[in-house]
CSV table of C-alpha atoms and ligand atoms in Angstrom, one decimal:
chain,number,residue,atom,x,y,z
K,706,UNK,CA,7.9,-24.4,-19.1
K,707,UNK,CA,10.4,-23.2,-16.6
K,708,UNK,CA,12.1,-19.9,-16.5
K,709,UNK,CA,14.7,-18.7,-19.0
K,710,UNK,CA,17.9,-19.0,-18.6
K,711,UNK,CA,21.4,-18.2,-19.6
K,712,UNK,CA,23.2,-14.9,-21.9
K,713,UNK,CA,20.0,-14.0,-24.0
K,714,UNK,CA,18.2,-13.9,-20.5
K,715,UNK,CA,20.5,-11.7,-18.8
K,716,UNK,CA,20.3,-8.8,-21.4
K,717,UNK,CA,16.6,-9.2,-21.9
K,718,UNK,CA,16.3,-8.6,-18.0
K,719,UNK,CA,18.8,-5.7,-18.1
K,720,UNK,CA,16.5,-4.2,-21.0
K,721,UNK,CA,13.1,-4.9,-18.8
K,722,UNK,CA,15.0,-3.0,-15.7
K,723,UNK,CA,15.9,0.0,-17.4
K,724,UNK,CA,12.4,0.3,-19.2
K,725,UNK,CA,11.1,-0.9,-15.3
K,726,UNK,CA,12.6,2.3,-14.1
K,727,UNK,CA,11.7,4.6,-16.9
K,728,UNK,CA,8.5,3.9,-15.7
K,729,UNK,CA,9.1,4.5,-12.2
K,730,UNK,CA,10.5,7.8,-12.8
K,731,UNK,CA,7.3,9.0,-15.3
K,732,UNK,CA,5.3,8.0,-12.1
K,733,UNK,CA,6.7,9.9,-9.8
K,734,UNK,CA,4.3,13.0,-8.7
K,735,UNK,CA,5.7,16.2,-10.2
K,736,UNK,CA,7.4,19.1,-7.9
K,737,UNK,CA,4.4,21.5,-9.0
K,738,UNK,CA,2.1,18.6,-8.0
K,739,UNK,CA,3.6,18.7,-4.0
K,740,UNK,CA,2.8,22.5,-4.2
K,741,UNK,CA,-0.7,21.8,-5.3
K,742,UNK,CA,-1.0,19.5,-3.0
K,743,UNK,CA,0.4,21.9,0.1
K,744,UNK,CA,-1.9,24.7,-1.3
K,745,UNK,CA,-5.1,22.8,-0.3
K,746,UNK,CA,-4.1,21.6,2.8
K,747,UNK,CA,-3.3,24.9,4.4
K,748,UNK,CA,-6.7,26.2,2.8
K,749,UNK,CA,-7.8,22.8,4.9
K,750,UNK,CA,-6.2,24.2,7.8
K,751,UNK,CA,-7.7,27.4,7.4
K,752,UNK,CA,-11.2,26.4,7.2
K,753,UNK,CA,-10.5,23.6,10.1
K,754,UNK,CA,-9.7,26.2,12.8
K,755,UNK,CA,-12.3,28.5,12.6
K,756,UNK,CA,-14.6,26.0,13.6
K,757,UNK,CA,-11.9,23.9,16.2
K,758,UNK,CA,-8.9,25.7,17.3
K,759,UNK,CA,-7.5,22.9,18.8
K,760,UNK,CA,-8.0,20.3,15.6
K,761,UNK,CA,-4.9,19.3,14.0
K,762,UNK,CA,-4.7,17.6,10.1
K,763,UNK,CA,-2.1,14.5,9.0
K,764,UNK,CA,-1.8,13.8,5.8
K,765,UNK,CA,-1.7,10.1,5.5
K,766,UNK,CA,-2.0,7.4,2.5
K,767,UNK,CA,-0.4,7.7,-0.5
K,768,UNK,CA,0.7,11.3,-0.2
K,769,UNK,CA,2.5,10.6,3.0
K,770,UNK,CA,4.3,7.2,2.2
K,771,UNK,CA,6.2,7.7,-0.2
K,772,UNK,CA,4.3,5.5,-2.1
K,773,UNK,CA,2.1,7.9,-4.0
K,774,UNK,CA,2.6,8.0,-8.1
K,775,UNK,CA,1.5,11.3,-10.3
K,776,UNK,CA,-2.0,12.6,-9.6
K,777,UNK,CA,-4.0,10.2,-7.1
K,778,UNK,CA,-5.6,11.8,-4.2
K,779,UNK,CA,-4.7,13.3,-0.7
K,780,UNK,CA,-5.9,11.5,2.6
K,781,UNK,CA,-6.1,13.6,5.3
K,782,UNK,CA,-7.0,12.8,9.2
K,783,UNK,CA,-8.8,15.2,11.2
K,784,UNK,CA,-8.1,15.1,15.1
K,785,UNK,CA,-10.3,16.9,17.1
K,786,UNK,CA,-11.4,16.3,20.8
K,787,UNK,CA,-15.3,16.8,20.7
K,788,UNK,CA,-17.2,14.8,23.4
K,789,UNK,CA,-20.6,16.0,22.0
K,790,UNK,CA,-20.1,14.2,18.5
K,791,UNK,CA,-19.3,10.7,17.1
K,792,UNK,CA,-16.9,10.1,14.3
K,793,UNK,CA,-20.1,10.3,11.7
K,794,UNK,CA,-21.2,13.5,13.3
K,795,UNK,CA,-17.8,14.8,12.7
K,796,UNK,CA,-17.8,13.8,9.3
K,797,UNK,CA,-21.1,15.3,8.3
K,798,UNK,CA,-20.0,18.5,10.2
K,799,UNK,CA,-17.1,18.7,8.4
K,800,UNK,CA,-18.9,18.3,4.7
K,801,UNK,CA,-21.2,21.1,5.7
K,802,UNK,CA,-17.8,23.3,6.3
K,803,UNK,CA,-16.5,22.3,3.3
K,804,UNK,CA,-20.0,22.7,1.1
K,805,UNK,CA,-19.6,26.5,2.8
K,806,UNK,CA,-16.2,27.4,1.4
K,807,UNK,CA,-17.3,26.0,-1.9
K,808,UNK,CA,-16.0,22.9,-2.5
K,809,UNK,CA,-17.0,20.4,-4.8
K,810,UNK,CA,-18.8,17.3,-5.1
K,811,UNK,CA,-18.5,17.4,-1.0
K,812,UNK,CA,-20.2,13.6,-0.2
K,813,UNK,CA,-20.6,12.5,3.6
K,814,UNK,CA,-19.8,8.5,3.9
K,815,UNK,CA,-21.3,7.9,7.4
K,816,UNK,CA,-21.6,4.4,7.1
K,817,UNK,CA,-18.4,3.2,5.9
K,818,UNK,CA,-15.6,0.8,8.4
K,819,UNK,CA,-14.1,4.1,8.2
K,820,UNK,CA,-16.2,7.3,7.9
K,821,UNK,CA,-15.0,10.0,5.5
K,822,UNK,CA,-16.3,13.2,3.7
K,823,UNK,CA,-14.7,13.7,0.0
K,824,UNK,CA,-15.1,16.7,-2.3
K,825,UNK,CA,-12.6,18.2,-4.9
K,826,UNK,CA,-10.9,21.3,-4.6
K,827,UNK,CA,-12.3,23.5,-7.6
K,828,UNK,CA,-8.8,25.6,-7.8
K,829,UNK,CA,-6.4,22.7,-8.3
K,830,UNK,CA,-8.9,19.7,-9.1
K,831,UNK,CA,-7.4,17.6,-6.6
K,832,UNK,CA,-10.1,15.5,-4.7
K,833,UNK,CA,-9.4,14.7,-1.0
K,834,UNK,CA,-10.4,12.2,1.5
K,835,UNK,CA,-10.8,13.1,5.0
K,836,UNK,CA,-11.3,10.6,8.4
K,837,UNK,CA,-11.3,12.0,11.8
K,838,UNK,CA,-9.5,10.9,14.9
K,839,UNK,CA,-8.0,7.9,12.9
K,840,UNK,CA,-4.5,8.2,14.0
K,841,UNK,CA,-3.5,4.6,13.3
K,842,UNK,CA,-3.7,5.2,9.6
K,843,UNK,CA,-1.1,8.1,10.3
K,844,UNK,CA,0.9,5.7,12.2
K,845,UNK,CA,0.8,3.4,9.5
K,846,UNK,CA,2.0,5.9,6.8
K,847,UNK,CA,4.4,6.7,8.7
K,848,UNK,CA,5.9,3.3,9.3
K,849,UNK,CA,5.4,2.5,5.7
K,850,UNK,CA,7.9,5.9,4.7
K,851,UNK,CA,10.0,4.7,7.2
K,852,UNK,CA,10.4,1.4,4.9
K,853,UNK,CA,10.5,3.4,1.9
K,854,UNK,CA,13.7,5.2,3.3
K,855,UNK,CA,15.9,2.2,3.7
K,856,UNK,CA,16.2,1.1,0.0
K,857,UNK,CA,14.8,2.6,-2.8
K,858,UNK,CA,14.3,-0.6,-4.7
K,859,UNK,CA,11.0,-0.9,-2.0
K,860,UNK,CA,9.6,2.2,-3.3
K,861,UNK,CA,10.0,1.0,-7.0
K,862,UNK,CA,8.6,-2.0,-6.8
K,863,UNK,CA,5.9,-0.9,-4.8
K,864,UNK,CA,5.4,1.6,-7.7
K,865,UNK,CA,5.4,-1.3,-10.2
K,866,UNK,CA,3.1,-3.6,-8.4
K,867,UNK,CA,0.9,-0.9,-7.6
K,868,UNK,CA,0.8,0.1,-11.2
K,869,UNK,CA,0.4,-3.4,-12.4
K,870,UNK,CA,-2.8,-3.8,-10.1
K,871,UNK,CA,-4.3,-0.9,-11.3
K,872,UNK,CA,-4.4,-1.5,-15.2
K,873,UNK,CA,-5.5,-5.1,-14.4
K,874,UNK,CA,-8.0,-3.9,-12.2
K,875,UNK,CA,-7.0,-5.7,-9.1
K,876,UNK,CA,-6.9,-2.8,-6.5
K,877,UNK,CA,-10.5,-2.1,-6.0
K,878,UNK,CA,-11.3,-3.4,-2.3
K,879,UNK,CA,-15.0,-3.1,-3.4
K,880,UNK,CA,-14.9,-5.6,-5.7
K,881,UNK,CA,-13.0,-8.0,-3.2
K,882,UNK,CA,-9.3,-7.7,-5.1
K,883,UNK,CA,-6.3,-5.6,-2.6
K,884,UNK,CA,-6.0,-2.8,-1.4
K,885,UNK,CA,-2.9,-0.6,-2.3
K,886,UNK,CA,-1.8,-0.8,0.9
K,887,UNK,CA,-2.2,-4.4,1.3
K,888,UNK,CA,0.1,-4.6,-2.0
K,889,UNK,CA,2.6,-2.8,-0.4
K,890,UNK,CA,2.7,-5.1,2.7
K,891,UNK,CA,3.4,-7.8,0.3
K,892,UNK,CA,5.9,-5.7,-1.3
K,893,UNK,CA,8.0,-5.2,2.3
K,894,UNK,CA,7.4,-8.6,2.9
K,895,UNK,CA,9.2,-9.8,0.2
K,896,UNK,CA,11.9,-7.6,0.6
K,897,UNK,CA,12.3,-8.8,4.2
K,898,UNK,CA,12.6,-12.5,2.5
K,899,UNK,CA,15.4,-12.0,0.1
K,900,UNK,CA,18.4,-13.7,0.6
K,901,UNK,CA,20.5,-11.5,1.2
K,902,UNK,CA,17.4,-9.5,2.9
K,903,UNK,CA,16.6,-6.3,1.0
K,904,UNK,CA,14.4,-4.8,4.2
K,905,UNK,CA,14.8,-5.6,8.1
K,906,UNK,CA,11.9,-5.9,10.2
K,907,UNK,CA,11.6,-2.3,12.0
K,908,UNK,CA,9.3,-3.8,14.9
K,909,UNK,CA,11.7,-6.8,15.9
K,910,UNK,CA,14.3,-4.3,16.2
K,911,UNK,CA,15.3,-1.7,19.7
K,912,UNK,CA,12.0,0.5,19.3
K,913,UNK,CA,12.8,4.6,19.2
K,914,UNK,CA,9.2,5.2,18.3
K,915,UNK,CA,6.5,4.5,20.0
K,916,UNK,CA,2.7,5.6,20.3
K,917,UNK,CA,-0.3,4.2,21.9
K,918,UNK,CA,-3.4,4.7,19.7
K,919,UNK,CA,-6.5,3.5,21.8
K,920,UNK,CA,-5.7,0.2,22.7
K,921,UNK,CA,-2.8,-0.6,20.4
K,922,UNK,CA,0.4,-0.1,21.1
K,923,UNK,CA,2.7,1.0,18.4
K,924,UNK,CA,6.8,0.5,18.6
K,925,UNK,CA,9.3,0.2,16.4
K,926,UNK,CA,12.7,1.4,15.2
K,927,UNK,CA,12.6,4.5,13.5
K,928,UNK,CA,15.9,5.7,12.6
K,929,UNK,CA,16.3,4.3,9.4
K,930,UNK,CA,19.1,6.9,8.6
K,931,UNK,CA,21.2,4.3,9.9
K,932,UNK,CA,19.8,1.2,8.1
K,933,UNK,CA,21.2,3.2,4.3
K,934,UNK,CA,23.4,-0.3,3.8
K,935,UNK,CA,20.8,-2.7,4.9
K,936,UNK,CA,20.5,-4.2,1.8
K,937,UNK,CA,23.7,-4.2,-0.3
K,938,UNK,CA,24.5,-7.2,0.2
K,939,UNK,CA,21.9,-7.9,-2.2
K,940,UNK,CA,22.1,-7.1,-5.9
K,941,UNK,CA,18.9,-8.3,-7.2
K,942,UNK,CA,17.9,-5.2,-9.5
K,943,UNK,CA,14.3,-3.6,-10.3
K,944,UNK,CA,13.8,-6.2,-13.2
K,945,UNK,CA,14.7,-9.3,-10.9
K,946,UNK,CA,12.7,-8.5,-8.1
K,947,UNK,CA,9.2,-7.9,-10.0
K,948,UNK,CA,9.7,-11.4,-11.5
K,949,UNK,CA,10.4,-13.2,-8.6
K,950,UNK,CA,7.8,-11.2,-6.9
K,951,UNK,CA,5.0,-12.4,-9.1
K,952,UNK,CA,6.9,-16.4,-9.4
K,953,UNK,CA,6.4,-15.9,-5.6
K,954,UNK,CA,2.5,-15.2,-5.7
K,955,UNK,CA,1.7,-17.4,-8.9
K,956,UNK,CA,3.7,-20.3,-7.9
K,957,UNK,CA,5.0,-20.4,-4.3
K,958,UNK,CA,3.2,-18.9,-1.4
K,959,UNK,CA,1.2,-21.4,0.7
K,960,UNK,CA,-2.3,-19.6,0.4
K,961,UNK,CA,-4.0,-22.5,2.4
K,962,UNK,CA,-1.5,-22.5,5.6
K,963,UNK,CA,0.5,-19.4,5.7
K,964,UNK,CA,-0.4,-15.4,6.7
K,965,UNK,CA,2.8,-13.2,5.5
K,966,UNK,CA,3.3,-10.6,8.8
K,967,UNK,CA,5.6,-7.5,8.6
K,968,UNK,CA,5.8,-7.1,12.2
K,969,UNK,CA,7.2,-10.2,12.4
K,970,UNK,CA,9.5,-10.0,9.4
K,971,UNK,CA,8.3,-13.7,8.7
K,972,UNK,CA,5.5,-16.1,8.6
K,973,UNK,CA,2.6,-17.1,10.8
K,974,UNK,CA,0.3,-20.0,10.5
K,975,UNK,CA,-3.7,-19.3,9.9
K,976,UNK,CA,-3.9,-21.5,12.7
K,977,UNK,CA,-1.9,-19.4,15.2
K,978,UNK,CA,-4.1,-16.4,13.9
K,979,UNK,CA,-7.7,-18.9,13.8
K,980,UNK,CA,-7.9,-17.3,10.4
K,981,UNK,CA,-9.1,-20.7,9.3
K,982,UNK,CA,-13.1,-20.5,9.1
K,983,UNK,CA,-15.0,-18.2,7.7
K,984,UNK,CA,-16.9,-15.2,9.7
K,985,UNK,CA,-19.3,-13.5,8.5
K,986,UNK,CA,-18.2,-11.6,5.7
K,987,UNK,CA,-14.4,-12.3,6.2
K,988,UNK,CA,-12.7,-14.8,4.5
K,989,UNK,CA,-9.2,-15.3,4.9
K,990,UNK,CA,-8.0,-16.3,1.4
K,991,UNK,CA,-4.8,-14.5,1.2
K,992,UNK,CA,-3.5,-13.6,4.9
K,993,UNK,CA,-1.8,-10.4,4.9
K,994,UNK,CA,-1.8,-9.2,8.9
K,995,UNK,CA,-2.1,-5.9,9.5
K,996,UNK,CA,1.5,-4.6,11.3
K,997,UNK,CA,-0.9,-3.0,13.9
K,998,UNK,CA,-3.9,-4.0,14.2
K,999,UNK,CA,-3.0,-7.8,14.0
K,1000,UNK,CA,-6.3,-9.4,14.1
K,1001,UNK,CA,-6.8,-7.2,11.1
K,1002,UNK,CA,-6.4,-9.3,7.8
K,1003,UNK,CA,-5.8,-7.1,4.9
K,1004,UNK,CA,-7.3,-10.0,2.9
K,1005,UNK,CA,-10.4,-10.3,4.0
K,1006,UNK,CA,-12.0,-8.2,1.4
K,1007,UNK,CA,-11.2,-11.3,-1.1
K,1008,UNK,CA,-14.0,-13.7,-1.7
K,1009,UNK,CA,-14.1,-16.9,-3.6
K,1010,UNK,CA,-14.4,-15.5,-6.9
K,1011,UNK,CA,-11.8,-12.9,-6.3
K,1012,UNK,CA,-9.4,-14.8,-5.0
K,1013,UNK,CA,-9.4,-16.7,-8.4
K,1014,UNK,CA,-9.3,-13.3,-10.6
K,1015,UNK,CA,-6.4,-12.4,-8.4
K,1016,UNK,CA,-4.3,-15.8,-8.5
K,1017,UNK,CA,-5.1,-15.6,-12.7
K,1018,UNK,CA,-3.6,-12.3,-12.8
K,1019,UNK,CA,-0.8,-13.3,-10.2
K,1020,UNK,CA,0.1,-16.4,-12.6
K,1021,UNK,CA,-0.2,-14.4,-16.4
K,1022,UNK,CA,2.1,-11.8,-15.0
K,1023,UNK,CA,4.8,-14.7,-13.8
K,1024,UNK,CA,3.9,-16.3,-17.4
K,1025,UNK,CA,4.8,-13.0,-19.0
K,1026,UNK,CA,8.3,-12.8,-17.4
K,1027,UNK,CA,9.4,-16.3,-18.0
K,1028,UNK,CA,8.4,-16.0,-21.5
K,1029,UNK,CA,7.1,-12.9,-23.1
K,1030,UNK,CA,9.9,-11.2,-24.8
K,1031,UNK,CA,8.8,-7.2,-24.6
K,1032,UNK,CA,7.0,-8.2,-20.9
K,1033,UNK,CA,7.2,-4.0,-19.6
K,1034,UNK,CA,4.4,-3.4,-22.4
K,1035,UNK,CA,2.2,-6.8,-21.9
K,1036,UNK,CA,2.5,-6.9,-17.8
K,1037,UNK,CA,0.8,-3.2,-17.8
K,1038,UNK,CA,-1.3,-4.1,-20.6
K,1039,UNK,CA,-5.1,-2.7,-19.3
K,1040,UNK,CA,-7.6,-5.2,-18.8
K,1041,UNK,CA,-11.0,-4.3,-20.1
K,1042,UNK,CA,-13.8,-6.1,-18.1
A,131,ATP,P1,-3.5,4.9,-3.6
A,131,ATP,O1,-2.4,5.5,-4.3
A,131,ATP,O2,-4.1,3.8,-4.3
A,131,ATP,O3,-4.5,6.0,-3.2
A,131,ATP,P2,-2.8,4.7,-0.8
A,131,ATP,O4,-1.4,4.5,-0.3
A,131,ATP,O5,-3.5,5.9,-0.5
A,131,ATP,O6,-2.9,4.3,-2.3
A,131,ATP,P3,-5.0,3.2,0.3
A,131,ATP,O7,-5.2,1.7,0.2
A,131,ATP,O8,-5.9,4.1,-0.4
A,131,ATP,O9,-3.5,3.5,-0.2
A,131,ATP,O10,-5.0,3.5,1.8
A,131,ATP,C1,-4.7,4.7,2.3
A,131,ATP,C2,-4.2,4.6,3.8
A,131,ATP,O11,-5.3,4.1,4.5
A,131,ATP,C3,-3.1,3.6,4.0
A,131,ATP,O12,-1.8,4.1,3.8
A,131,ATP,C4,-3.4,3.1,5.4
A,131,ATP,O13,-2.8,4.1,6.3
A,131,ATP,C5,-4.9,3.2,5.5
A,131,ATP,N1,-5.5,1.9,5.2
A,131,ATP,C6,-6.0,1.5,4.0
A,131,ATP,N2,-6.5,0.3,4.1
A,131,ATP,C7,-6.4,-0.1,5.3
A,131,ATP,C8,-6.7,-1.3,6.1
A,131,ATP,N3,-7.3,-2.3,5.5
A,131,ATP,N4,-6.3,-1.3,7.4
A,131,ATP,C9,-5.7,-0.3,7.9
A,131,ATP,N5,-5.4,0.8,7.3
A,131,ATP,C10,-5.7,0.9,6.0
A,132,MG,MG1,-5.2,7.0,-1.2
């Protein structure tokens, strides 16, 4: 059955965007929540400099992108010049500091792509992830809120999708389904492809930014102040977009041929990329190229078998907005496993 079409569509969309955007704004983190969250990092602070003066914290993720909703976690990066200690040294260093100044549940993961210690702060409950010397994750943030700036529709989508992956259980990397910041590369992405285009694409552009982290150079343009009227040329509202957004990735994208690039604003063949064979453990599925590190595929997490319970959920939520009359309470509806 095709999409609906005609009067009776048009209100029923109008209804869906303004109960889309009711639930944007209960997701939104609370004011008292940002103080909470500034409270802990300048304890972090605190307990950071006693042991290296010269360290310096970033907040990155979810609390830096603008993409964070009500209550999830804060990322933090640790940089710290230490020639005597690896990054897992670092890490267990730091969770005996923090077992000291009587954290909580303080766990040392050494031997993960990414080392981190976690604990919870017992004054506010707020549990916290920290990486050291991991600046390209900062970078990344950063070029993510610089989206988020341009037009707000990005950051409420991003909300939505985010949301929607969560209740159906499709954001848990571990399991091989996307990582929330993998969603919200698809999310810019398919801003960048509207007609009239919703988002530029800030690394084609004059750069005003730029930062070399290790290897990897990182330029783009930052002023996004001046990009306010980018997209209003385009009317599409909140209700539209998460519709097409799901047609697009139920019915549409080329999963065998095609990787979706932000840095490039466009499309790049797996051939181009030799994302066609499997290595190892990574599978390119769903190509979704890192803006960065570009021989990183955000998809490789996804296996066979998730790749199917991801294209199932990408095709019932497209099903649900062609024909599902109430689809803001079914799309969100949990999935019990
Ligand atoms: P959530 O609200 O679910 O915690 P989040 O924005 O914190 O969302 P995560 O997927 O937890 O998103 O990632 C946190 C940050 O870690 C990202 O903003 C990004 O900087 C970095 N990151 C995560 N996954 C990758 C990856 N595969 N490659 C590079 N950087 C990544
Ligand atoms: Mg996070």
């Amino acid at each position: 059955r095709l999409p609906k079409k005609g009067m009776q569509h048009r209100v029923e969309m109008e209804n869906f965007t303004i109960q889309l955007f009711e639930l944007y704004i209960s997701l939104i983190p609370s004011e008292e929540e940002e103080m909470r969250r500034s409270k802990v990092l300048s304890q972090l602070d605190g307990v950071v400099y006693k042991t290296w003066p010269g360290a310096k914290l970033f907040l990155y993720g979810s609390c830096a992108n603008a993409f964070g909703v009500r209550n999830s976690d804060i990322d933090v990066c640790l940089t710290v010049e230490d020639r005597k200690m690896n990054k897992a040294e670092l890490v267990v260093r730091m969770a005996a500091i923090l077992e000291g100044d009587n954290m909580q549940n303080v766990q040392a993961l050494t031997h993960a792509r990414v080392p981190v210690v976690k604990f919870t702060d017992p004054v506010t409950g707020i549990s916290c992830d920290i990486c050291v010397n991991n600046m390209l994750a900062v970078v990344n943030s950063k070029l993510l809120h610089d989206y988020s700036k341009i037009d707000v529709r990005l950051r409420q989508l991003a909300f939505m999708v985010k949301h929607w992956a969560k209740r159906r259980q499709v954001n848990e990397t571990y399991r091989g389904t996307l990582s929330s910041y993998a969603y919200v590369m698809m999310c810019i992405h398919f801003l960048q492809q509207r007609n009239p285009p919703i988002l530029p694409c800030l690394q084609e552009m004059q750069p005003t930014y730029r930062v070399k982290v290790g290897k990897i150079e990182c330029a783009y343009y930052d002023q996004v102040d001046t990009l306010r009227h980018f997209g209003f040329q385009n009317k599409e509202t909140l209700g539209e977009l998460v519709a097409s957004f799901f047609e697009y990735w139920a019915f549409h994208h080329d999963y065998n041929h095609l990787v979706i690039s932000v840095r490039t604003g466009g499309f790049l063949s797996k051939d181009e990329k030799d994302w066609t064979r499997r290595i190892g453990n990574d599978r390119h599925l769903i190509c979704i190229e890192d803006p960065f590190e570009v021989s990183h595929d955000l998809g490789r997490v996804v296996d066979k078998r998730s790749i199917r319970v991801l294209r199932d959920e990408f095709y019932r939520a497209a099903n649900i907005m062609r024909h599902d009359c109430n689809p803001s309470v079914t799309l969100f509806e949990p999935y019990i496993r």
